[in-house]
Amino acid sequence: MLLIREWNEFWFTERSPAPIGLFRIGLGAMFFFWFLLIAPPTLYTWYSERGPFPLSFYHYYKGSTIELSLFGGLSDPHILFAIWALCLVLSILFMIGYFTKPSAFLLFLLYVSFNNRDPLVLNSGDTMLRCCLFIMLLAPCGASCSVDRIIAISRGKDRGGDLAPREMWTQRILQIQIALIYAATVCSKLNGRDWMNGTAVYYPLHMVDLARYPIPGWISNDTVINIMTWGTLVIEASMATLIWNRRLRPYALGAGVLLHSSIEYALNIPLFSMIMITSYLNFVYNDWIALWVTMLTRSFVRYRIEVRLPDGVTPADRWWLVLERLDFLHLMQVNASSREPVESLNVTGRGWQADGPAALQRILFRIPTFWLLAPVILLPGSLKILANLLPQPSLPTSQNHIIPSSS
Amino acid sequence: MSEATAADDAVDGDAESTNGSAGQEGADESDEFTVDIQRWLINAFIVFHVCGIIVWNLPNSSLQEGLTKFYSLYMGVSSSWQQWTMFSPDPVIFNTYVTATVHYQNGSTREYTFQRISKLGILAKYRQERWRKFIENTQDNSRPDYWPYLARYAAVTEDYAPITNPVVSVDLFRHQQSIVYGGAAHPEYLTMKMMSEHVISMPLPRPGETSR
């Protein structure tokens, strides 16, 4: 019974879906860059008849292996281009969490098809993306940090606030997958003479086709090479073992980040290190996220503003719930105690005050989600657009949204 | 597993609390049945999948070979096949590149060098890295059956007069330099002829065309 209890605790303890939401964002960004890197003409080199891996080679290589591939007979470069462009869009949708499940499923089908169409060019980063995306199909990856959730809040299907914890067994599978990668690579390296005698790292660092940025000469010193070789084994072993201990996990993750940052600098294996570091988000505890947010909030506290909602609009209105949900730096505070009604949205900062569209502009600047849109928000004429997005006082029979003005 | 019991992120996570109270009756009982079935299915999937990825990563042995056959369909369809033997058991100790000499009907020749990453700038290195992997996977002596495809590509690419002066044959050369441990100057590249392929018998689609 103890074993069953331990099993259930390990797999089915309810926890926040926020880490897997963050991982989805990182993974989506990696997919976007992956497809960007194979933008034409590279696309045609590796996946069309123009390249060194034509369909005849593909069928010869594949033999009778059963695999998921939609490109088994695709030779039209125009269709290939359309699929590639679709994949870029799907990566973005998956990253922002819009139609998360359908976009994840389609992305999986197409990405796997790309992988299987030309397996001779795959590196470990590609494999990692594929394995993670399969598990993400089963995970509640759109439940947190997603446009889907914002839409649910705006439609009243979600009340906002912190998400209820869930059984995150999919996150556990991802954790085991990551630990297994390190366990497998360490076991394989322990059979290598160069790894055991402490010289292995020297060779990749001196492969001219693998070099990215120049490395200083002292790196080739015997002692340094020994330390790096055995240090790699120690870090990889700790990523397979110490990572499961709560107290030691931050140190193991830190060492892993150091290892992969070094690889990213010295060796030209596109995206591999960034994918591995991104995958560490699966080991992040929710209270770590809370701590990071608190630290960020503290450093931004001087930008905090007091918001007064227009007469007739309450903090329970959905448009406000959406903004409040996006304000994870907690830079906005509604002044509910004020007895003076205001006609338009009003915000007060340190020594300044703004009304109407200018107030909405200040609010949007405080929400990280809109930072990418900052140049647009600053454009001349943007205030007029924002004026159309301002909340309207609620009518007795209608529900509140961000109501576009008909005028 | 100790972290699963951490107080600050763990709500009571045992089966009973997540499945609901066992004492409920009627409709709740049937619901509990559904939840139990779901839980069993999830448990079965967890065991099957985790065992699959472990089997796939086991060191080579007859046991591993047998289990791999058992899992091959699932791993193929779920695309969970994987290999994590980066730079192991020992890293490659050679710098390698491949060139081709393309022979034309009129007796002229053309030299073609498969993409060398070391000759590219930083951004191009990012985009062209797959060439390194492709050459690494195809030039090896254990896969001579791949070489005609390399020869075919060398014949087709950068070929500006395919009709008036067709390609007759292609020679492939491997250039290899040992990486000598200790910072000493590396030796010169050694050139080895991999094959001489009469590509005239192979279908040679022009760039932009399809072979079908």
Coordinates of C-alpha atoms in Angstrom, one line a residue:
Chain A
M1 CA 0.0 0.0 0.0
L2 CA 2.9 2.3 0.8
L3 CA 4.2 1.7 -2.7
I4 CA 0.8 2.6 -4.3
R5 CA 0.6 5.7 -2.1
E6 CA 4.1 6.8 -3.1
W7 CA 3.2 6.1 -6.8
N8 CA 0.1 8.2 -6.6
E9 CA 1.9 11.0 -4.8
F10 CA 4.6 11.1 -7.4
W11 CA 2.4 11.0 -10.4
F12 CA -0.9 12.5 -9.3
T13 CA -0.2 15.1 -6.6
E14 CA -2.0 18.2 -7.8
R15 CA 0.2 21.1 -8.6
S16 CA 0.0 24.3 -10.6
P17 CA -0.1 24.1 -14.4
A18 CA 1.9 27.4 -14.6
P19 CA 5.4 25.7 -15.1
I20 CA 4.0 23.7 -18.0
G21 CA 2.4 26.8 -19.4
L22 CA 5.8 28.6 -19.3
F23 CA 7.4 25.5 -20.9
R24 CA 4.8 25.7 -23.7
I25 CA 5.8 29.3 -24.4
G26 CA 9.5 28.3 -24.5
L27 CA 8.9 25.2 -26.6
G28 CA 6.7 27.2 -29.0
A29 CA 9.5 29.8 -29.4
M30 CA 12.0 26.9 -30.1
F31 CA 9.7 25.5 -32.8
F32 CA 9.3 29.0 -34.4
F33 CA 13.1 29.3 -34.5
W34 CA 13.5 25.8 -35.8
F35 CA 11.2 26.5 -38.8
L36 CA 12.8 29.9 -39.3
L37 CA 16.2 28.2 -39.6
I38 CA 15.0 26.0 -42.4
A39 CA 13.4 28.9 -44.3
P40 CA 13.9 28.7 -48.1
P41 CA 16.2 27.9 -49.7
T42 CA 17.3 25.6 -46.9
L43 CA 13.8 24.1 -47.0
Y44 CA 14.3 22.9 -50.5
T45 CA 17.8 21.6 -49.9
W46 CA 16.7 19.2 -47.2
Y47 CA 13.1 18.3 -48.0
S48 CA 12.6 18.5 -51.7
E49 CA 13.9 16.8 -54.9
R50 CA 16.5 19.6 -55.3
G51 CA 18.5 18.4 -52.3
P52 CA 20.9 15.6 -51.5
F53 CA 18.0 13.6 -49.9
P54 CA 15.5 13.1 -52.7
L55 CA 12.5 10.8 -52.3
S56 CA 14.4 7.9 -53.8
F57 CA 16.9 8.2 -51.0
Y58 CA 14.2 8.7 -48.5
H59 CA 12.3 5.5 -49.5
Y60 CA 15.6 3.5 -49.6
Y61 CA 16.6 4.8 -46.1
K62 CA 13.1 4.3 -44.6
G63 CA 12.7 0.7 -45.9
S64 CA 9.8 -0.9 -44.1
T65 CA 10.0 1.2 -40.9
I66 CA 6.6 2.3 -39.7
E67 CA 6.6 6.0 -38.9
L68 CA 4.4 9.0 -38.9
S69 CA 5.0 11.0 -42.1
L70 CA 2.8 13.1 -44.3
F71 CA 5.6 13.9 -46.8
G72 CA 6.3 10.4 -48.0
G73 CA 5.3 11.3 -51.6
L74 CA 5.5 15.1 -51.5
S75 CA 7.7 16.5 -54.2
D76 CA 5.9 19.8 -55.1
P77 CA 8.0 22.7 -53.7
H78 CA 5.0 25.0 -53.6
I79 CA 3.1 22.7 -51.3
L80 CA 6.2 22.2 -49.2
F81 CA 6.5 26.0 -48.9
A82 CA 2.8 26.3 -47.9
I83 CA 3.3 23.6 -45.2
W84 CA 6.4 25.3 -43.9
A85 CA 4.5 28.7 -43.7
L86 CA 1.7 26.9 -41.9
C87 CA 4.2 25.5 -39.4
L88 CA 5.5 29.0 -38.6
V89 CA 1.9 30.1 -37.8
L90 CA 1.2 27.0 -35.8
S91 CA 4.4 27.6 -33.8
I92 CA 3.2 31.0 -32.9
L93 CA -0.3 29.8 -32.0
F94 CA 1.2 27.1 -29.8
M95 CA 3.6 29.6 -28.2
I96 CA 0.9 32.1 -27.3
G97 CA -1.6 29.4 -26.4
Y98 CA -4.3 30.2 -28.9
F99 CA -6.3 27.1 -30.0
T100 CA -3.6 25.4 -28.1
K101 CA -4.6 21.7 -28.5
P102 CA -5.5 21.8 -32.2
S103 CA -2.3 23.8 -33.0
A104 CA -0.2 21.4 -30.9
F105 CA -1.7 18.4 -32.6
L106 CA -1.1 19.8 -36.1
L107 CA 2.3 21.1 -35.3
F108 CA 3.2 17.6 -34.0
L109 CA 2.0 15.9 -37.2
L110 CA 3.9 18.3 -39.4
Y111 CA 7.1 18.6 -37.4
V112 CA 7.3 14.8 -37.1
S113 CA 6.8 14.6 -40.8
F114 CA 9.7 17.0 -41.4
N115 CA 11.8 14.9 -39.0
N116 CA 11.0 11.7 -40.7
R117 CA 11.4 13.1 -44.2
D118 CA 15.1 13.7 -43.6
P119 CA 16.4 11.9 -40.5
L120 CA 20.0 12.2 -41.6
V121 CA 20.2 15.8 -40.6
L122 CA 18.7 15.5 -37.2
N123 CA 20.5 16.5 -34.0
S124 CA 19.6 15.9 -30.4
G125 CA 17.7 19.2 -30.2
D126 CA 15.3 18.0 -32.9
T127 CA 14.7 14.8 -31.1
M128 CA 14.1 16.6 -27.8
L129 CA 11.5 18.9 -29.5
R130 CA 9.7 15.9 -30.9
C131 CA 9.6 13.9 -27.7
C132 CA 8.4 16.9 -25.6
L133 CA 5.7 17.8 -28.1
F134 CA 4.2 14.4 -28.0
I135 CA 3.8 14.6 -24.2
M136 CA 2.5 18.2 -24.5
L137 CA -0.4 16.8 -26.6
L138 CA -1.6 15.1 -23.4
A139 CA -0.8 17.9 -21.0
P140 CA -3.0 20.8 -19.9
C141 CA -0.5 23.1 -21.7
G142 CA -3.0 25.7 -22.6
A143 CA -4.5 26.1 -19.1
S144 CA -2.0 28.7 -18.0
C145 CA -0.1 31.6 -19.6
S146 CA -2.3 31.4 -22.7
V147 CA -4.6 33.4 -24.9
D148 CA -7.1 30.6 -24.5
R149 CA -7.3 31.3 -20.8
I150 CA -7.7 35.1 -21.4
I151 CA -10.5 34.3 -23.8
A152 CA -12.1 32.0 -21.2
I153 CA -11.9 34.8 -18.6
S154 CA -13.3 37.4 -21.1
R155 CA -16.2 35.0 -21.8
G156 CA -16.9 34.4 -18.1
K157 CA -15.9 30.7 -18.3
D158 CA -13.0 31.3 -16.0
R159 CA -13.1 33.6 -13.0
G160 CA -9.5 34.7 -13.2
G161 CA -7.2 34.5 -10.3
D162 CA -4.8 31.7 -9.6
L163 CA -5.5 28.4 -11.4
A164 CA -6.7 25.4 -9.4
P165 CA -3.9 22.8 -9.1
R166 CA -4.2 19.7 -11.3
E167 CA -2.7 16.3 -11.6
M168 CA 0.4 17.0 -13.6
W169 CA 1.5 13.4 -14.5
T170 CA 2.5 14.7 -18.0
Q171 CA 5.0 17.0 -16.4
R172 CA 6.4 14.1 -14.5
I173 CA 6.9 12.2 -17.8
L174 CA 8.7 15.2 -19.2
Q175 CA 10.9 15.3 -16.1
I176 CA 11.7 11.6 -16.4
Q177 CA 12.4 12.1 -20.1
I178 CA 14.9 14.9 -19.4
A179 CA 16.6 12.9 -16.6
L180 CA 16.8 9.9 -18.8
I181 CA 18.6 11.9 -21.5
Y182 CA 21.4 12.7 -19.1
A183 CA 21.4 9.2 -17.6
A184 CA 21.7 7.6 -21.1
T185 CA 24.5 10.0 -22.2
V186 CA 26.5 9.5 -19.0
C187 CA 26.2 5.7 -19.2
S188 CA 27.4 5.8 -22.8
K189 CA 30.3 8.1 -22.0
L190 CA 31.4 5.9 -19.2
N191 CA 32.3 3.3 -21.8
G192 CA 34.5 5.8 -23.6
R193 CA 38.2 5.9 -23.1
D194 CA 38.5 9.6 -23.8
W195 CA 35.9 10.4 -21.2
M196 CA 37.5 8.3 -18.6
N197 CA 41.0 9.7 -19.2
G198 CA 39.7 13.2 -19.1
T199 CA 40.5 14.3 -22.6
A200 CA 37.1 14.0 -24.5
V201 CA 36.1 17.6 -24.4
Y202 CA 39.3 18.6 -26.3
Y203 CA 38.1 17.0 -29.6
P204 CA 34.7 18.6 -30.1
L205 CA 36.3 22.0 -29.2
H206 CA 38.9 21.4 -32.0
M207 CA 36.5 20.2 -34.7
V208 CA 36.5 23.0 -37.2
D209 CA 33.1 22.4 -38.5
L210 CA 31.6 22.3 -35.0
A211 CA 33.2 25.5 -33.8
R212 CA 31.0 28.6 -33.3
Y213 CA 32.8 31.4 -31.4
P214 CA 36.6 31.4 -30.8
I215 CA 37.7 29.9 -27.6
P216 CA 40.8 31.1 -25.6
G217 CA 44.0 29.2 -25.8
W218 CA 44.1 28.3 -22.1
I219 CA 41.1 26.2 -22.6
S220 CA 43.3 23.6 -24.3
N221 CA 45.5 23.3 -21.1
D222 CA 45.5 19.7 -19.9
T223 CA 44.1 20.5 -16.4
V224 CA 41.3 22.7 -17.8
I225 CA 40.4 20.0 -20.3
N226 CA 40.4 17.4 -17.5
I227 CA 38.2 19.5 -15.4
M228 CA 35.8 20.2 -18.2
T229 CA 35.6 16.6 -19.3
W230 CA 35.0 15.1 -15.8
G231 CA 32.9 18.2 -14.9
T232 CA 30.6 17.4 -17.8
L233 CA 30.1 13.9 -16.5
V234 CA 29.4 15.1 -13.0
I235 CA 26.9 17.7 -14.2
E236 CA 25.1 15.2 -16.5
A237 CA 25.0 12.6 -13.7
S238 CA 23.6 15.2 -11.3
M239 CA 20.9 16.1 -13.8
A240 CA 19.8 12.5 -13.8
T241 CA 20.0 12.0 -10.0
L242 CA 20.3 15.1 -7.8
I243 CA 17.5 16.8 -9.8
W244 CA 15.0 14.7 -7.8
N245 CA 16.0 16.2 -4.5
R246 CA 14.2 19.4 -3.8
R247 CA 17.1 21.0 -1.9
L248 CA 19.7 20.1 -4.5
R249 CA 17.5 20.8 -7.6
P250 CA 18.4 24.5 -7.9
Y251 CA 22.2 23.6 -7.9
A252 CA 21.7 20.8 -10.4
L253 CA 19.7 23.1 -12.7
G254 CA 22.2 25.9 -12.3
A255 CA 25.0 23.5 -13.3
G256 CA 23.0 22.3 -16.3
V257 CA 22.5 25.9 -17.4
L258 CA 26.2 26.5 -17.1
L259 CA 27.0 23.4 -19.1
H260 CA 24.6 24.2 -21.9
S261 CA 25.5 27.8 -22.0
S262 CA 29.2 26.7 -22.6
I263 CA 28.1 24.4 -25.3
E264 CA 26.0 27.1 -26.9
Y265 CA 29.0 29.4 -27.0
A266 CA 31.6 27.0 -28.2
L267 CA 29.8 24.5 -30.4
N268 CA 27.6 25.1 -33.4
I269 CA 24.6 22.8 -32.6
P270 CA 21.7 25.2 -33.3
L271 CA 18.9 25.3 -30.7
F272 CA 20.1 22.2 -28.8
S273 CA 21.3 24.0 -25.7
M274 CA 18.4 26.5 -25.7
I275 CA 15.9 23.6 -25.9
M276 CA 17.6 21.8 -23.0
I277 CA 17.6 24.9 -20.9
T278 CA 14.0 25.6 -21.8
S279 CA 13.1 22.0 -20.8
Y280 CA 14.3 22.8 -17.3
L281 CA 11.1 24.8 -16.8
N282 CA 9.5 21.4 -16.1
F283 CA 11.5 21.2 -12.9
V284 CA 10.5 24.6 -11.6
Y285 CA 8.3 24.7 -8.5
N286 CA 5.4 27.0 -8.5
D287 CA 6.7 28.7 -5.4
W288 CA 9.9 29.5 -7.3
I289 CA 7.7 31.2 -9.9
A290 CA 5.9 33.1 -7.1
L291 CA 9.3 34.2 -5.7
W292 CA 10.6 35.4 -9.1
V293 CA 7.4 37.4 -9.6
T294 CA 7.7 38.9 -6.1
M295 CA 11.3 39.9 -6.9
L296 CA 10.3 41.4 -10.2
T297 CA 7.4 43.1 -8.6
R298 CA 9.7 44.7 -6.0
S299 CA 12.0 46.0 -8.6
F300 CA 9.1 47.5 -10.5
V301 CA 7.2 48.8 -7.5
R302 CA 7.9 52.5 -8.3
Y303 CA 5.9 52.1 -11.5
R304 CA 2.8 51.0 -9.6
I305 CA -0.3 52.9 -10.4
E306 CA -3.7 53.4 -8.8
V307 CA -6.6 52.8 -11.1
R308 CA -10.0 54.3 -10.8
L309 CA -12.6 52.7 -12.9
P310 CA -15.3 54.7 -14.6
D311 CA -18.6 55.1 -12.9
G312 CA -20.7 51.9 -13.5
V313 CA -17.7 49.7 -14.2
T314 CA -16.6 47.4 -11.3
P315 CA -13.4 45.3 -10.7
A316 CA -15.6 42.2 -11.3
D317 CA -16.2 43.2 -14.9
R318 CA -14.6 40.9 -17.4
W319 CA -12.5 43.3 -19.3
W320 CA -10.9 44.3 -16.0
L321 CA -10.4 40.7 -15.0
V322 CA -8.5 40.1 -18.2
L323 CA -6.2 43.0 -17.6
E324 CA -5.8 42.0 -14.0
R325 CA -4.9 38.5 -15.0
L326 CA -2.2 39.8 -17.4
D327 CA -0.8 42.1 -14.8
F328 CA 1.5 39.5 -13.2
L329 CA 3.9 42.2 -12.0
H330 CA 1.1 43.5 -9.9
L331 CA 1.6 47.1 -11.0
M332 CA -2.1 48.0 -11.0
Q333 CA -4.3 48.6 -8.0
V334 CA -7.9 49.5 -8.2
N335 CA -9.0 52.3 -5.9
A336 CA -12.3 51.0 -4.8
S337 CA -12.6 53.2 -1.7
S338 CA -12.9 56.5 -3.6
R339 CA -16.3 58.0 -3.3
E340 CA -15.8 60.4 -6.2
P341 CA -17.2 58.9 -9.4
V342 CA -15.0 59.4 -12.5
E343 CA -16.4 59.6 -16.0
S344 CA -13.5 57.9 -17.7
L345 CA -10.8 55.5 -16.8
N346 CA -8.3 57.3 -14.5
V347 CA -4.8 56.3 -13.4
T348 CA -2.5 57.9 -10.8
G349 CA 1.2 57.4 -10.6
R350 CA 3.9 59.1 -8.7
G351 CA 3.2 62.7 -9.3
W352 CA 1.1 62.3 -12.4
Q353 CA -2.4 61.5 -13.5
A354 CA -3.9 60.4 -16.7
D355 CA -7.5 59.9 -18.0
G356 CA -9.2 58.1 -20.8
P357 CA -7.1 56.6 -23.6
A358 CA -3.9 58.0 -22.1
A359 CA -4.8 56.1 -18.9
L360 CA -5.3 52.9 -20.9
Q361 CA -2.0 53.5 -22.6
R362 CA -0.2 53.7 -19.2
I363 CA -2.0 50.5 -18.1
L364 CA -0.9 48.6 -21.2
F365 CA 2.7 49.6 -20.7
R366 CA 2.6 47.9 -17.3
I367 CA 1.5 44.6 -18.8
P368 CA 4.4 42.6 -20.1
T369 CA 2.2 40.9 -22.7
F370 CA 1.8 44.2 -24.5
W371 CA 5.5 45.1 -24.4
L372 CA 5.9 43.7 -27.9
L373 CA 3.2 46.1 -29.0
A374 CA 4.9 49.1 -27.4
P375 CA 5.9 50.7 -30.7
V376 CA 2.4 50.4 -31.9
I377 CA 0.9 51.8 -28.7
L378 CA 3.3 54.8 -29.0
L379 CA 2.4 55.6 -32.7
P380 CA 0.7 58.9 -33.3
G381 CA -3.0 58.3 -33.5
S382 CA -2.9 55.2 -31.2
L383 CA -4.7 57.2 -28.5
K384 CA -7.7 57.4 -30.8
I385 CA -7.7 53.6 -31.2
L386 CA -7.3 53.1 -27.5
A387 CA -10.3 55.5 -26.9
N388 CA -12.4 52.9 -28.8
L389 CA -11.2 50.2 -26.5
L390 CA -12.1 52.0 -23.3
P391 CA -14.6 50.2 -21.0
Q392 CA -18.1 51.4 -21.1
P393 CA -20.3 51.6 -18.0
S394 CA -22.4 48.4 -17.7
L395 CA -25.9 48.4 -18.8
P396 CA -28.4 46.6 -16.6
T397 CA -29.1 43.8 -19.2
S398 CA -25.8 43.5 -21.0
Q399 CA -22.5 41.9 -20.1
N400 CA -19.3 43.9 -20.0
H401 CA -16.6 43.5 -22.5
I402 CA -14.0 45.8 -24.0
I403 CA -16.7 47.3 -26.2
P404 CA -15.5 48.8 -29.6
S405 CA -17.2 52.0 -30.3
S406 CA -19.5 52.0 -33.2
S407 CA -18.7 55.6 -34.0
Chain B
M1 CA 10.4 11.2 -5.0
S2 CA 11.0 13.1 -1.8
E3 CA 10.1 16.4 -3.6
A4 CA 6.6 15.1 -4.3
T5 CA 5.8 15.5 -0.6
A6 CA 7.0 19.1 -0.4
A7 CA 4.4 20.9 1.6
D8 CA 4.4 24.2 -0.4
D9 CA 3.4 22.9 -3.8
A10 CA 1.6 19.8 -2.8
V11 CA -2.0 19.6 -2.2
D12 CA -3.1 16.3 -0.8
G13 CA -2.5 14.3 -3.8
D14 CA -3.4 10.7 -3.1
A15 CA -5.9 8.8 -5.2
E16 CA -8.8 9.2 -2.7
S17 CA -8.7 13.0 -2.5
T18 CA -8.4 13.5 -6.2
N19 CA -11.0 11.0 -7.1
G20 CA -13.6 12.3 -4.7
S21 CA -15.1 10.8 -1.6
A22 CA -15.5 7.0 -1.6
G23 CA -18.7 7.2 0.4
Q24 CA -20.9 8.9 -2.2
E25 CA -23.7 7.0 -3.8
G26 CA -25.8 6.8 -6.9
A27 CA -24.7 9.0 -9.8
D28 CA -21.5 9.9 -7.9
E29 CA -20.6 6.2 -7.7
S30 CA -20.8 5.8 -11.5
D31 CA -18.7 8.9 -11.8
E32 CA -16.1 7.5 -9.5
F33 CA -16.1 4.4 -11.7
T34 CA -15.3 6.6 -14.7
V35 CA -12.6 8.4 -12.8
D36 CA -11.1 5.1 -11.7
I37 CA -11.1 3.8 -15.3
Q38 CA -9.4 7.0 -16.4
R39 CA -6.8 6.6 -13.7
W40 CA -6.1 3.0 -14.6
L41 CA -5.7 4.0 -18.3
I42 CA -3.3 6.8 -17.3
N43 CA -1.3 4.5 -15.1
A44 CA -1.1 2.0 -17.9
F45 CA 0.1 4.7 -20.4
I46 CA 2.6 6.0 -17.9
V47 CA 4.1 2.5 -17.3
F48 CA 4.1 1.7 -21.0
H49 CA 5.6 5.0 -22.2
V50 CA 8.2 5.3 -19.5
C51 CA 9.3 1.7 -20.0
G52 CA 9.5 2.3 -23.8
I53 CA 11.8 5.3 -23.5
I54 CA 13.9 3.4 -21.0
V55 CA 14.2 0.4 -23.2
W56 CA 15.1 2.7 -26.2
N57 CA 18.0 4.1 -24.1
L58 CA 19.3 0.8 -22.7
P59 CA 22.9 -0.2 -23.7
N60 CA 23.0 -2.6 -26.6
S61 CA 22.2 -6.2 -25.7
S62 CA 20.1 -9.1 -26.9
L63 CA 17.4 -8.2 -24.3
Q64 CA 17.4 -4.6 -25.4
E65 CA 17.1 -5.7 -29.0
G66 CA 14.1 -7.9 -28.3
L67 CA 12.3 -5.2 -26.2
T68 CA 13.1 -2.6 -28.9
K69 CA 11.3 -4.8 -31.5
F70 CA 8.3 -5.0 -29.1
Y71 CA 8.2 -1.2 -28.8
S72 CA 9.1 -0.3 -32.3
L73 CA 5.6 0.3 -33.6
Y74 CA 4.6 2.5 -30.6
M75 CA 7.9 4.5 -30.7
G76 CA 7.5 5.0 -34.4
V77 CA 3.9 6.2 -34.3
S78 CA 4.4 8.3 -31.2
S79 CA 7.6 9.5 -32.7
S80 CA 9.3 9.0 -29.3
W81 CA 12.3 7.3 -30.8
Q82 CA 15.5 8.8 -29.5
Q83 CA 19.2 8.4 -29.0
W84 CA 21.3 10.4 -26.6
T85 CA 24.8 9.3 -27.3
M86 CA 26.2 12.8 -28.0
F87 CA 30.0 12.7 -28.3
S88 CA 29.9 9.2 -26.9
P89 CA 31.2 6.7 -26.1
D90 CA 34.1 8.7 -27.6
P91 CA 33.9 11.9 -29.6
V92 CA 34.9 12.0 -33.2
I93 CA 38.6 12.7 -33.6
F94 CA 38.6 13.8 -37.2
N95 CA 37.8 16.9 -39.2
T96 CA 36.2 15.7 -42.4
Y97 CA 34.8 17.2 -45.5
V98 CA 33.8 15.7 -48.9
T99 CA 34.4 16.8 -52.4
A100 CA 33.3 15.6 -55.8
T101 CA 34.8 15.7 -59.3
V102 CA 32.0 15.8 -61.9
H103 CA 33.0 14.5 -65.3
Y104 CA 31.1 15.7 -68.4
Q105 CA 30.6 14.1 -71.7
N106 CA 32.9 16.5 -73.5
G107 CA 35.8 15.6 -71.2
S108 CA 35.6 18.6 -69.0
T109 CA 35.4 18.3 -65.2
R110 CA 34.0 20.4 -62.3
E111 CA 35.0 20.3 -58.7
Y112 CA 32.3 20.5 -56.1
T113 CA 32.8 20.8 -52.3
F114 CA 30.0 19.8 -50.0
Q115 CA 29.2 22.6 -47.6
R116 CA 32.0 23.2 -45.1
I117 CA 30.6 24.9 -42.0
S118 CA 34.0 26.2 -41.0
K119 CA 34.1 28.4 -44.1
L120 CA 30.8 30.2 -43.2
G121 CA 30.0 33.2 -41.1
I122 CA 28.2 33.0 -37.8
L123 CA 24.6 33.3 -39.1
A124 CA 25.2 31.0 -42.0
K125 CA 26.7 28.5 -39.6
Y126 CA 23.4 28.4 -37.8
R127 CA 21.4 27.8 -41.0
Q128 CA 23.7 25.4 -42.7
E129 CA 24.7 23.2 -39.7
R130 CA 22.6 20.3 -41.1
W131 CA 25.2 19.9 -43.8
R132 CA 27.7 18.8 -41.1
K133 CA 25.3 16.3 -39.7
F134 CA 24.4 15.0 -43.2
I135 CA 28.0 14.6 -44.3
E136 CA 28.9 13.0 -40.9
N137 CA 26.0 10.4 -41.4
T138 CA 26.7 9.7 -45.1
Q139 CA 30.4 9.7 -45.7
D140 CA 31.2 6.9 -43.3
N141 CA 32.7 3.7 -44.7
S142 CA 29.9 1.7 -43.2
R143 CA 27.4 3.3 -45.5
P144 CA 28.7 3.1 -49.1
D145 CA 25.2 2.6 -50.3
Y146 CA 24.5 6.3 -49.5
W147 CA 27.3 7.5 -51.7
P148 CA 25.5 7.3 -55.1
Y149 CA 23.1 9.9 -53.7
L150 CA 25.9 12.2 -52.7
A151 CA 27.3 11.7 -56.2
R152 CA 23.9 12.5 -57.7
Y153 CA 23.6 15.7 -55.8
A154 CA 27.1 16.8 -56.8
A155 CA 26.2 16.1 -60.4
V156 CA 22.9 18.0 -60.3
T157 CA 23.8 21.0 -58.3
E158 CA 25.5 24.0 -59.9
D159 CA 25.0 22.2 -63.3
Y160 CA 24.3 24.9 -65.8
A161 CA 24.4 23.0 -69.1
P162 CA 22.8 19.6 -68.5
I163 CA 21.4 19.1 -72.0
T164 CA 24.3 20.0 -74.3
N165 CA 26.9 18.5 -72.1
P166 CA 25.5 15.9 -69.7
V167 CA 27.3 14.5 -66.7
V168 CA 29.0 11.1 -67.3
S169 CA 30.4 10.2 -63.9
V170 CA 31.2 11.6 -60.5
D171 CA 34.2 10.8 -58.2
L172 CA 33.7 11.3 -54.5
F173 CA 36.6 12.2 -52.2
R174 CA 36.8 12.2 -48.4
H175 CA 39.3 14.6 -46.9
Q176 CA 40.2 13.8 -43.3
Q177 CA 42.4 15.4 -40.7
S178 CA 43.2 13.9 -37.3
I179 CA 42.7 16.1 -34.3
V180 CA 45.8 15.5 -32.3
Y181 CA 45.4 16.0 -28.5
G182 CA 47.7 18.5 -26.9
G183 CA 47.4 21.7 -28.9
A184 CA 50.1 20.7 -31.4
A185 CA 49.5 21.7 -35.1
H186 CA 47.1 19.3 -36.7
P187 CA 48.4 17.2 -39.6
E188 CA 47.4 17.9 -43.2
Y189 CA 44.2 16.6 -44.6
L190 CA 44.5 13.1 -46.2
T191 CA 42.4 12.6 -49.3
M192 CA 40.8 9.2 -50.0
K193 CA 38.7 8.3 -53.1
M194 CA 35.4 7.1 -51.9
M195 CA 33.9 6.0 -55.1
S196 CA 33.6 6.7 -58.8
E197 CA 30.0 6.6 -59.8
H198 CA 28.6 6.4 -63.3
V199 CA 25.6 8.6 -62.6
I200 CA 24.4 8.3 -66.2
S201 CA 22.2 5.4 -65.2
M202 CA 20.6 7.3 -62.3
P203 CA 17.6 9.7 -62.7
L204 CA 19.0 13.2 -62.5
P205 CA 16.3 15.7 -61.9
R206 CA 17.4 19.3 -62.5
P207 CA 17.0 21.8 -59.7
G208 CA 13.4 22.7 -59.5
E209 CA 12.2 19.5 -61.3
T210 CA 10.8 16.4 -59.7
S211 CA 12.0 12.9 -60.4
R212 CA 8.4 11.6 -60.6

